[in-house]
Amino acid sequence: MILKDLKIIDIIQDGRGVARTDAKTVFVENAIYGETLDAEIIAEKKNFLEARKIKTNIKSKFERKPPCPYFYECGGCSIMDINYDTQIKLKKNLIKNAIKKSTHLEIEDIEIIESPEFAYRNKIHLQVDKDGGLNYLKKYSDEKVKINNCLIASDYIGQNLGQIEEISKEINGKFDGVITEISIRTNNKDILLNLYGTYDKDCQKYIKKNWQNSKFHINLIDRRKAYAINGNGKLDFKIKDKTFKISADDFYQVNQYQIENLYGVAREFLGENQKLLDLYCGSATSSMSINDDHIVGIEINKNAIKDAKENAKRNGLKDYKFIAKNAKFIDSKFIKENKIDAITVDPPRAGLDKEVVKTIANAGIDKIVYISCNPQTLARDIKRFMDRGYELKKLKAVDMFPQTMHVETIALIQKM
Ligand SMILES: C[S@@+](CC[C@H](N)C(=O)[O-])C[C@H]1O[C@@H](n2cnc3c(N)ncnc32)[C@H](O)[C@@H]1O
């Protein structure tokens, strides 16, 4: 069935446009914010419809020609077809609407620290063809789209992509498409390649013999186990006056221009001289950028905790403890015993486990600085804190992901 003259009034996080009919909300693939279009229904759900654009009737005044030739096919970016000011406006609305829906708080305006629009990513993850060609996934699909460049990847990745493809082509040509995915991470001096696949001994030997002296650091990742071919599987990164060793599977913020801004806002919200508990601390880049010393960090990834300890040592911290543990198993007794003054949390998209909110509130912690990559779960968790006697004091966002509907939000939540 065809829906006629739908006005696209918003964009959701996966990049689909939002329109309303008298009966239901419609989520429209390939829609541009602000345009009026006809769309074909592709799925009918209880509370909403899913549709695909057939044709534009009235062009959006926010539209621009996407500078990337792969944009219309590639699933990497979703809103490169509207100008950056409008992208920021949409992200503000996304955060404000999420907060309003969960907490009924009306936020008048929210500051978003803007990013350079292109060449910001220090890491990209690509699919590899049987013949070694490099691809992203297509929009709304598991199919691949071949790319020779990526405008949001750092220039250094762009300059080296051809040579990286030569490696994947040679290996996949010889070993029947053994590499299935590649992640490329850079500090703009060195590049670390994670080659994902299933490698037998002959294949490992061949790769070692040919690339152990490569200009790239190379890891083979076989069912989550890593074999270092060249380098030790880690890269050094600098944030302000501190340096960090980051292993291949450690989380590290991807926008190289905005990392200091993100942690800077958290630092500003937190204030000085606190004993800090950093839940979901990764390899302590956040903890040590937000607080100079006196840190207890909790993180589920054992490897990241090893790196966190090394990072604390190399930056001369005196009072620190990093523990490999699921954050939901931290209890109020632990918080009190460690004389914690304030807590930062930076969870994955799913947000905080209910238990974490309960534990923090029971320990009577005054200040929580919440760094979030998902406004919906942030809003849900703010409401959970509000139900336990806290209030939302401050909110700011940092655009870590131009050309997509993703955004990082930082909230200061304080005891009333
Ligand atoms: C968004 S990252 C933040 C890392 C760090 N704060 C930073 O800025 O680099 C979330 C981190 O939470 C960790 N994590 C995921 N689930 C966890 C859990 N249940 N308990 C503790 N850590 C967890 C992940 O391994 C990841 O390092």
CSV table of C-alpha atoms and ligand atoms in Angstrom, one decimal:
chain,number,residue,atom,x,y,z
A,1,MET,CA,0.0,0.0,0.0
A,2,ILE,CA,1.2,3.5,-0.8
A,3,LEU,CA,1.0,6.4,1.6
A,4,LYS,CA,0.8,9.8,-0.1
A,5,ASP,CA,2.3,13.2,0.9
A,6,LEU,CA,3.9,12.2,4.2
A,7,LYS,CA,5.8,15.1,5.8
A,8,ILE,CA,9.1,14.0,7.4
A,9,ILE,CA,9.1,15.7,10.8
A,10,ASP,CA,12.0,14.0,12.6
A,11,ILE,CA,14.7,11.4,12.2
A,12,ILE,CA,15.3,8.4,14.6
A,13,GLN,CA,18.6,7.0,15.7
A,14,ASP,CA,18.9,4.4,12.9
A,15,GLY,CA,18.4,7.3,10.3
A,16,ARG,CA,14.8,6.6,9.3
A,17,GLY,CA,12.4,9.5,8.9
A,18,VAL,CA,9.4,10.0,11.0
A,19,ALA,CA,5.9,10.9,9.7
A,20,ARG,CA,2.5,10.8,11.1
A,21,THR,CA,-0.8,9.6,9.6
A,22,ASP,CA,-4.1,10.0,11.3
A,23,ALA,CA,-3.8,6.5,12.6
A,24,LYS,CA,-0.2,5.7,13.2
A,25,THR,CA,3.4,6.9,13.2
A,26,VAL,CA,5.4,5.9,10.1
A,27,PHE,CA,9.1,5.2,10.0
A,28,VAL,CA,10.4,5.8,6.5
A,29,GLU,CA,13.6,4.4,5.0
A,30,ASN,CA,15.7,6.8,2.8
A,31,ALA,CA,13.7,9.8,3.9
A,32,ILE,CA,15.2,13.3,4.2
A,33,TYR,CA,14.3,15.5,7.2
A,34,GLY,CA,11.9,18.2,6.1
A,35,GLU,CA,10.8,16.6,2.7
A,36,THR,CA,7.3,15.5,1.7
A,37,LEU,CA,7.1,12.2,0.0
A,38,ASP,CA,5.2,9.1,-1.1
A,39,ALA,CA,6.1,5.8,0.6
A,40,GLU,CA,5.3,2.2,0.3
A,41,ILE,CA,4.4,0.3,3.5
A,42,ILE,CA,6.8,-2.6,4.0
A,43,ALA,CA,5.6,-3.7,7.5
A,44,GLU,CA,2.6,-3.0,9.6
A,45,LYS,CA,3.1,-3.2,13.4
A,46,LYS,CA,0.6,-2.7,16.3
A,47,ASN,CA,1.6,0.9,17.0
A,48,PHE,CA,3.5,2.0,13.9
A,49,LEU,CA,4.1,1.4,10.2
A,50,GLU,CA,7.4,0.8,8.4
A,51,ALA,CA,7.7,2.2,4.9
A,52,ARG,CA,10.2,2.9,2.1
A,53,LYS,CA,10.4,6.2,0.1
A,54,ILE,CA,9.2,5.9,-3.4
A,55,LYS,CA,9.4,9.6,-4.5
A,56,THR,CA,9.9,13.1,-3.1
A,57,ASN,CA,7.0,15.5,-3.7
A,58,ILE,CA,8.4,18.6,-2.0
A,59,LYS,CA,12.1,18.9,-1.5
A,60,SER,CA,13.5,19.6,2.0
A,61,LYS,CA,15.0,23.1,2.6
A,62,PHE,CA,17.6,21.4,4.8
A,63,GLU,CA,18.8,19.1,2.0
A,64,ARG,CA,22.3,19.2,0.6
A,65,LYS,CA,24.2,17.0,-1.9
A,66,PRO,CA,26.1,14.4,0.2
A,67,PRO,CA,29.8,14.7,-0.4
A,68,CYS,CA,30.3,11.0,-0.2
A,69,PRO,CA,29.6,9.0,-3.4
A,70,TYR,CA,28.6,5.9,-1.4
A,71,PHE,CA,26.1,7.7,0.9
A,72,TYR,CA,22.8,6.5,-0.7
A,73,GLU,CA,23.9,2.9,-0.5
A,74,CYS,CA,26.3,2.7,2.5
A,75,GLY,CA,24.8,2.1,6.0
A,76,GLY,CA,27.7,4.0,7.7
A,77,CYS,CA,26.2,7.4,7.6
A,78,SER,CA,22.5,8.2,7.8
A,79,ILE,CA,22.0,12.1,7.6
A,80,MET,CA,24.8,13.3,5.4
A,81,ASP,CA,22.1,14.6,3.1
A,82,ILE,CA,21.1,17.4,5.4
A,83,ASN,CA,23.3,20.4,6.5
A,84,TYR,CA,25.2,20.2,9.8
A,85,ASP,CA,23.2,22.9,11.6
A,86,THR,CA,20.1,20.8,11.0
A,87,GLN,CA,21.9,17.6,12.2
A,88,ILE,CA,22.7,19.4,15.5
A,89,LYS,CA,19.1,20.6,15.8
A,90,LEU,CA,17.8,17.1,15.3
A,91,LYS,CA,20.2,15.7,17.9
A,92,LYS,CA,19.0,18.4,20.4
A,93,ASN,CA,15.4,17.3,19.8
A,94,LEU,CA,16.3,13.7,20.2
A,95,ILE,CA,17.8,14.3,23.6
A,96,LYS,CA,15.0,16.7,24.8
A,97,ASN,CA,12.3,14.4,23.6
A,98,ALA,CA,13.8,11.3,25.3
A,99,ILE,CA,14.2,13.3,28.6
A,100,LYS,CA,10.6,14.6,28.4
A,101,LYS,CA,9.2,11.1,27.6
A,102,SER,CA,10.8,9.4,30.6
A,103,THR,CA,10.9,12.2,33.2
A,104,HIS,CA,8.3,14.8,32.0
A,105,LEU,CA,11.1,17.5,32.4
A,106,GLU,CA,10.9,20.2,29.7
A,107,ILE,CA,14.5,21.1,28.7
A,108,GLU,CA,14.4,24.5,26.9
A,109,ASP,CA,17.7,24.1,25.1
A,110,ILE,CA,20.7,21.9,25.3
A,111,GLU,CA,24.2,22.9,24.3
A,112,ILE,CA,25.9,20.5,21.9
A,113,ILE,CA,29.6,20.9,21.3
A,114,GLU,CA,30.0,20.6,17.6
A,115,SER,CA,32.7,18.5,15.8
A,116,PRO,CA,34.5,18.9,12.5
A,117,GLU,CA,32.1,17.2,10.1
A,118,PHE,CA,34.6,14.9,8.4
A,119,ALA,CA,37.8,12.8,8.9
A,120,TYR,CA,37.0,12.5,12.6
A,121,ARG,CA,37.0,8.7,13.2
A,122,ASN,CA,40.1,7.1,14.6
A,123,LYS,CA,38.6,3.7,13.9
A,124,ILE,CA,36.5,2.0,11.2
A,125,HIS,CA,35.2,-1.5,10.9
A,126,LEU,CA,34.9,-3.0,7.4
A,127,GLN,CA,33.5,-6.2,5.9
A,128,VAL,CA,35.9,-8.1,3.6
A,129,ASP,CA,35.0,-9.9,0.4
A,130,LYS,CA,36.2,-13.3,-0.6
A,131,ASP,CA,38.7,-11.6,-2.9
A,132,GLY,CA,39.9,-9.2,-0.1
A,133,GLY,CA,37.9,-6.1,-1.3
A,134,LEU,CA,36.8,-3.7,1.5
A,135,ASN,CA,33.2,-2.9,2.2
A,136,TYR,CA,30.7,-1.4,4.6
A,137,LEU,CA,27.2,-2.9,5.0
A,138,LYS,CA,24.4,-1.4,2.9
A,139,LYS,CA,21.7,0.6,4.6
A,140,TYR,CA,19.0,-1.5,6.3
A,141,SER,CA,20.7,-4.7,5.0
A,142,ASP,CA,23.4,-7.3,5.6
A,143,GLU,CA,24.6,-6.9,2.0
A,144,LYS,CA,28.0,-5.3,1.4
A,145,VAL,CA,28.9,-2.1,-0.4
A,146,LYS,CA,32.4,-1.8,-1.8
A,147,ILE,CA,34.3,1.4,-0.8
A,148,ASN,CA,37.7,2.9,-1.7
A,149,ASN,CA,37.5,5.7,0.8
A,150,CYS,CA,35.5,6.9,3.8
A,151,LEU,CA,35.0,10.6,4.4
A,152,ILE,CA,34.4,10.3,8.2
A,153,ALA,CA,37.6,8.2,8.7
A,154,SER,CA,40.8,10.0,9.7
A,155,ASP,CA,42.8,11.2,6.7
A,156,TYR,CA,45.6,8.8,7.9
A,157,ILE,CA,43.3,5.8,7.5
A,158,GLY,CA,42.2,7.2,4.1
A,159,GLN,CA,45.9,7.5,2.9
A,160,ASN,CA,46.6,3.9,3.9
A,161,LEU,CA,43.4,2.2,2.8
A,162,GLY,CA,44.8,1.1,-0.6
A,163,GLN,CA,47.8,-0.6,1.1
A,164,ILE,CA,45.5,-2.3,3.6
A,165,GLU,CA,43.4,-3.7,0.8
A,166,GLU,CA,46.5,-5.0,-0.9
A,167,ILE,CA,47.2,-7.1,2.2
A,168,SER,CA,43.6,-8.4,2.5
A,169,LYS,CA,43.6,-9.2,-1.2
A,170,GLU,CA,46.8,-11.1,-1.1
A,171,ILE,CA,45.8,-13.2,2.0
A,172,ASN,CA,42.2,-13.9,0.9
A,173,GLY,CA,43.4,-14.8,-2.6
A,174,LYS,CA,45.9,-17.4,-1.2
A,175,PHE,CA,43.7,-18.7,1.7
A,176,ASP,CA,40.1,-18.8,0.2
A,177,GLY,CA,38.6,-15.6,1.7
A,178,VAL,CA,39.9,-16.3,5.2
A,179,ILE,CA,39.6,-12.7,6.4
A,180,THR,CA,35.9,-11.8,6.8
A,181,GLU,CA,36.2,-8.4,8.6
A,182,ILE,CA,38.9,-5.8,9.4
A,183,SER,CA,39.0,-3.1,12.0
A,184,ILE,CA,41.4,-0.2,11.5
A,185,ARG,CA,42.4,2.0,14.4
A,186,THR,CA,45.0,4.8,14.3
A,187,ASN,CA,46.6,7.4,16.5
A,188,ASN,CA,47.7,9.2,13.2
A,189,LYS,CA,51.2,7.8,13.6
A,190,ASP,CA,50.6,4.1,13.6
A,191,ILE,CA,47.8,1.9,12.4
A,192,LEU,CA,46.6,-1.2,14.1
A,193,LEU,CA,44.8,-3.8,12.0
A,194,ASN,CA,42.6,-6.5,13.5
A,195,LEU,CA,42.0,-9.1,10.8
A,196,TYR,CA,39.0,-11.3,11.8
A,197,GLY,CA,38.8,-14.8,10.4
A,198,THR,CA,39.6,-18.5,11.1
A,199,TYR,CA,43.2,-19.1,10.6
A,200,ASP,CA,44.9,-22.5,10.4
A,201,LYS,CA,48.6,-23.0,11.2
A,202,ASP,CA,49.8,-22.6,7.6
A,203,CYS,CA,47.9,-19.4,7.1
A,204,GLN,CA,49.2,-18.0,10.4
A,205,LYS,CA,52.8,-18.9,9.3
A,206,TYR,CA,52.3,-17.3,5.9
A,207,ILE,CA,51.0,-14.1,7.3
A,208,LYS,CA,53.7,-13.9,9.9
A,209,LYS,CA,56.5,-14.6,7.3
A,210,ASN,CA,55.2,-11.9,5.0
A,211,TRP,CA,53.9,-9.1,7.4
A,212,GLN,CA,55.9,-9.4,10.6
A,213,ASN,CA,57.8,-6.3,9.5
A,214,SER,CA,54.9,-4.5,8.0
A,215,LYS,CA,54.4,-0.8,8.6
A,216,PHE,CA,51.1,-1.7,10.2
A,217,HIS,CA,50.6,-3.3,13.6
A,218,ILE,CA,48.7,-6.5,12.7
A,219,ASN,CA,46.6,-8.8,14.9
A,220,LEU,CA,44.7,-11.9,13.8
A,221,ILE,CA,41.5,-12.3,15.7
A,222,ASP,CA,40.2,-15.9,15.6
A,223,ARG,CA,37.0,-16.6,17.6
A,224,ARG,CA,37.9,-13.6,20.0
A,225,LYS,CA,41.5,-14.9,20.5
A,226,ALA,CA,44.2,-12.6,19.2
A,227,TYR,CA,47.6,-13.5,17.7
A,228,ALA,CA,50.0,-10.6,17.3
A,229,ILE,CA,51.7,-10.8,13.9
A,230,ASN,CA,53.5,-7.4,14.1
A,231,GLY,CA,53.6,-5.1,17.2
A,232,ASN,CA,52.1,-5.9,20.6
A,233,GLY,CA,48.5,-5.3,19.7
A,234,LYS,CA,48.4,-1.9,21.4
A,235,LEU,CA,48.5,1.7,20.3
A,236,ASP,CA,49.5,4.8,22.3
A,237,PHE,CA,47.1,7.7,22.5
A,238,LYS,CA,47.6,11.1,24.1
A,239,ILE,CA,44.8,13.0,25.8
A,240,LYS,CA,45.9,16.4,27.1
A,241,ASP,CA,49.1,15.8,29.1
A,242,LYS,CA,48.5,12.1,29.6
A,243,THR,CA,49.4,9.1,27.5
A,244,PHE,CA,47.4,5.8,27.3
A,245,LYS,CA,48.1,2.4,26.0
A,246,ILE,CA,45.0,1.0,24.3
A,247,SER,CA,44.7,-2.7,23.4
A,248,ALA,CA,43.0,-3.8,20.2
A,249,ASP,CA,39.8,-4.8,22.0
A,250,ASP,CA,39.7,-2.0,24.5
A,251,PHE,CA,37.0,0.6,24.1
A,252,TYR,CA,38.3,4.0,23.0
A,253,GLN,CA,36.2,7.0,22.0
A,254,VAL,CA,36.2,7.2,18.1
A,255,ASN,CA,36.0,11.0,17.5
A,256,GLN,CA,39.6,12.2,17.6
A,257,TYR,CA,38.6,15.9,17.8
A,258,GLN,CA,36.1,15.5,20.6
A,259,ILE,CA,37.6,13.2,23.2
A,260,GLU,CA,39.0,16.1,25.3
A,261,ASN,CA,35.8,18.0,25.0
A,262,LEU,CA,33.7,15.0,26.2
A,263,TYR,CA,35.8,14.3,29.2
A,264,GLY,CA,36.2,18.1,29.8
A,265,VAL,CA,32.5,18.5,30.3
A,266,ALA,CA,32.4,15.5,32.7
A,267,ARG,CA,35.3,17.1,34.6
A,268,GLU,CA,33.5,20.5,34.7
A,269,PHE,CA,30.4,18.8,36.1
A,270,LEU,CA,32.2,16.7,38.6
A,271,GLY,CA,34.4,19.4,40.2
A,272,GLU,CA,37.8,19.0,41.8
A,273,ASN,CA,39.3,16.9,44.6
A,274,GLN,CA,37.0,14.0,44.8
A,275,LYS,CA,37.6,10.3,45.4
A,276,LEU,CA,36.0,9.0,42.2
A,277,LEU,CA,34.4,5.7,41.4
A,278,ASP,CA,34.4,5.2,37.6
A,279,LEU,CA,32.0,2.5,36.6
A,280,TYR,CA,32.5,1.1,33.1
A,281,CYS,CA,36.0,2.7,33.1
A,282,GLY,CA,37.5,0.9,30.1
A,283,SER,CA,41.3,1.4,30.1
A,284,ALA,CA,40.9,4.5,32.3
A,285,THR,CA,41.1,7.2,29.7
A,286,SER,CA,37.9,8.6,31.0
A,287,SER,CA,38.7,8.2,34.7
A,288,MET,CA,42.1,9.8,34.4
A,289,SER,CA,40.9,12.7,32.2
A,290,ILE,CA,38.1,13.5,34.6
A,291,ASN,CA,40.0,13.2,37.9
A,292,ASP,CA,43.8,13.5,38.2
A,293,ASP,CA,44.2,10.9,41.0
A,294,HIS,CA,42.1,9.1,43.7
A,295,ILE,CA,40.3,6.7,41.3
A,296,VAL,CA,38.6,3.4,41.7
A,297,GLY,CA,37.7,1.9,38.3
A,298,ILE,CA,35.4,-1.0,37.5
A,299,GLU,CA,35.3,-2.6,34.1
A,300,ILE,CA,34.2,-6.0,32.8
A,301,ASN,CA,37.0,-6.4,30.2
A,302,LYS,CA,40.0,-7.9,32.0
A,303,ASN,CA,42.4,-6.8,29.3
A,304,ALA,CA,41.2,-3.2,29.6
A,305,ILE,CA,41.7,-3.4,33.4
A,306,LYS,CA,45.3,-4.5,32.8
A,307,ASP,CA,45.8,-1.5,30.5
A,308,ALA,CA,44.1,0.8,33.1
A,309,LYS,CA,46.6,-0.2,35.8
A,310,GLU,CA,49.5,0.3,33.4
A,311,ASN,CA,48.1,3.7,32.3
A,312,ALA,CA,47.8,4.8,35.9
A,313,LYS,CA,51.4,3.8,36.6
A,314,ARG,CA,52.8,5.5,33.5
A,315,ASN,CA,51.0,8.8,34.3
A,316,GLY,CA,52.2,8.8,37.9
A,317,LEU,CA,49.0,8.3,39.8
A,318,LYS,CA,49.4,7.5,43.5
A,319,ASP,CA,46.0,6.5,44.7
A,320,TYR,CA,44.2,4.1,42.3
A,321,LYS,CA,42.5,0.7,42.2
A,322,PHE,CA,41.2,-0.9,39.0
A,323,ILE,CA,39.0,-4.0,39.3
A,324,ALA,CA,37.7,-6.4,36.6
A,325,LYS,CA,34.1,-6.9,37.5
A,326,ASN,CA,30.6,-6.6,36.3
A,327,ALA,CA,29.4,-3.1,37.6
A,328,LYS,CA,26.1,-4.6,38.8
A,329,PHE,CA,27.9,-6.6,41.4
A,330,ILE,CA,29.3,-3.5,43.2
A,331,ASP,CA,27.5,-2.9,46.4
A,332,SER,CA,27.0,0.0,48.8
A,333,LYS,CA,29.4,-1.5,51.3
A,334,PHE,CA,32.2,-1.4,48.7
A,335,ILE,CA,31.4,2.3,47.9
A,336,LYS,CA,31.5,3.2,51.6
A,337,GLU,CA,34.6,1.2,52.4
A,338,ASN,CA,36.4,2.9,49.6
A,339,LYS,CA,35.3,6.4,50.8
A,340,ILE,CA,33.9,7.3,47.4
A,341,ASP,CA,32.7,10.9,47.1
A,342,ALA,CA,31.3,10.9,43.5
A,343,ILE,CA,30.6,8.5,40.7
A,344,THR,CA,31.0,8.6,36.9
A,345,VAL,CA,29.2,6.0,34.8
A,346,ASP,CA,29.7,5.5,31.1
A,347,PRO,CA,27.8,2.3,30.2
A,348,PRO,CA,27.1,0.7,26.8
A,349,ARG,CA,23.9,1.6,24.9
A,350,ALA,CA,21.7,-0.5,27.2
A,351,GLY,CA,22.4,1.9,30.0
A,352,LEU,CA,22.6,1.1,33.7
A,353,ASP,CA,21.4,-2.1,35.3
A,354,LYS,CA,18.6,-1.3,37.8
A,355,GLU,CA,20.8,-2.6,40.6
A,356,VAL,CA,23.5,0.0,39.8
A,357,VAL,CA,21.1,2.9,40.4
A,358,LYS,CA,19.8,1.3,43.6
A,359,THR,CA,23.4,0.7,44.9
A,360,ILE,CA,24.5,4.2,44.2
A,361,ALA,CA,21.4,5.7,45.9
A,362,ASN,CA,21.7,3.4,48.9
A,363,ALA,CA,25.3,4.5,49.4
A,364,GLY,CA,24.1,8.1,49.6
A,365,ILE,CA,26.4,9.3,46.8
A,366,ASP,CA,25.8,13.0,46.2
A,367,LYS,CA,27.0,13.5,42.6
A,368,ILE,CA,26.8,11.2,39.6
A,369,VAL,CA,28.2,12.2,36.3
A,370,TYR,CA,26.6,10.1,33.6
A,371,ILE,CA,28.2,9.9,30.1
A,372,SER,CA,25.8,8.3,27.7
A,373,CYS,CA,25.7,7.3,24.0
A,374,ASN,CA,22.0,6.6,24.1
A,375,PRO,CA,19.5,9.4,25.1
A,376,GLN,CA,16.7,6.9,25.6
A,377,THR,CA,18.5,4.8,28.3
A,378,LEU,CA,20.0,7.9,29.8
A,379,ALA,CA,16.5,9.4,30.2
A,380,ARG,CA,15.2,6.1,31.7
A,381,ASP,CA,18.1,6.0,34.2
A,382,ILE,CA,17.6,9.7,35.2
A,383,LYS,CA,14.0,8.9,36.0
A,384,ARG,CA,15.2,5.9,38.2
A,385,PHE,CA,17.5,8.2,40.0
A,386,MET,CA,14.7,10.8,40.4
A,387,ASP,CA,12.5,8.2,42.0
A,388,ARG,CA,15.3,7.7,44.6
A,389,GLY,CA,15.6,11.3,45.6
A,390,TYR,CA,17.9,12.7,42.9
A,391,GLU,CA,17.5,15.6,40.4
A,392,LEU,CA,18.9,16.4,37.0
A,393,LYS,CA,21.2,19.4,37.6
A,394,LYS,CA,23.0,19.8,34.3
A,395,LEU,CA,22.9,18.4,30.8
A,396,LYS,CA,25.3,19.0,27.9
A,397,ALA,CA,26.1,17.0,24.7
A,398,VAL,CA,29.1,16.5,22.5
A,399,ASP,CA,28.7,15.5,18.9
A,400,MET,CA,31.0,12.5,18.5
A,401,PHE,CA,29.3,11.2,15.4
A,402,PRO,CA,28.5,13.8,12.6
A,403,GLN,CA,26.6,12.4,9.6
A,404,THR,CA,24.7,10.0,11.9
A,405,MET,CA,22.0,10.4,14.5
A,406,HIS,CA,24.3,9.3,17.4
A,407,VAL,CA,25.4,11.7,20.1
A,408,GLU,CA,27.0,11.6,23.5
A,409,THR,CA,25.2,13.3,26.4
A,410,ILE,CA,26.6,14.2,29.8
A,411,ALA,CA,24.3,14.6,32.8
A,412,LEU,CA,25.0,15.8,36.3
A,413,ILE,CA,22.6,14.0,38.6
A,414,GLN,CA,22.6,15.2,42.2
A,415,LYS,CA,21.0,14.3,45.5
A,416,MET,CA,18.2,16.7,46.5
B,1,LIG,C1,31.1,3.2,26.5
B,1,LIG,S1,32.5,2.3,27.1
B,1,LIG,C2,33.2,3.5,28.1
B,1,LIG,C3,34.7,3.2,28.5
B,1,LIG,C4,35.4,4.3,29.1
B,1,LIG,N1,34.7,5.0,30.1
B,1,LIG,C5,36.0,5.3,28.1
B,1,LIG,O1,35.5,6.4,27.9
B,1,LIG,O2,36.9,4.9,27.3
B,1,LIG,C6,31.7,1.2,28.1
B,1,LIG,C7,32.6,0.2,28.8
B,1,LIG,O3,31.8,-0.6,29.7
B,1,LIG,C8,32.3,-1.9,29.7
B,1,LIG,N2,31.2,-2.8,30.2
B,1,LIG,C9,30.2,-3.3,29.5
B,1,LIG,N3,29.3,-4.0,30.3
B,1,LIG,C10,29.8,-3.8,31.6
B,1,LIG,C11,29.4,-4.3,32.8
B,1,LIG,N4,28.3,-5.0,33.0
B,1,LIG,N5,30.2,-4.0,33.9
B,1,LIG,C12,31.3,-3.3,33.8
B,1,LIG,N6,31.8,-2.8,32.6
B,1,LIG,C13,31.0,-3.1,31.5
B,1,LIG,C14,32.8,-2.1,28.3
B,1,LIG,O4,33.7,-3.2,28.2
B,1,LIG,C15,33.3,-0.8,27.9
B,1,LIG,O5,34.7,-0.7,28.2
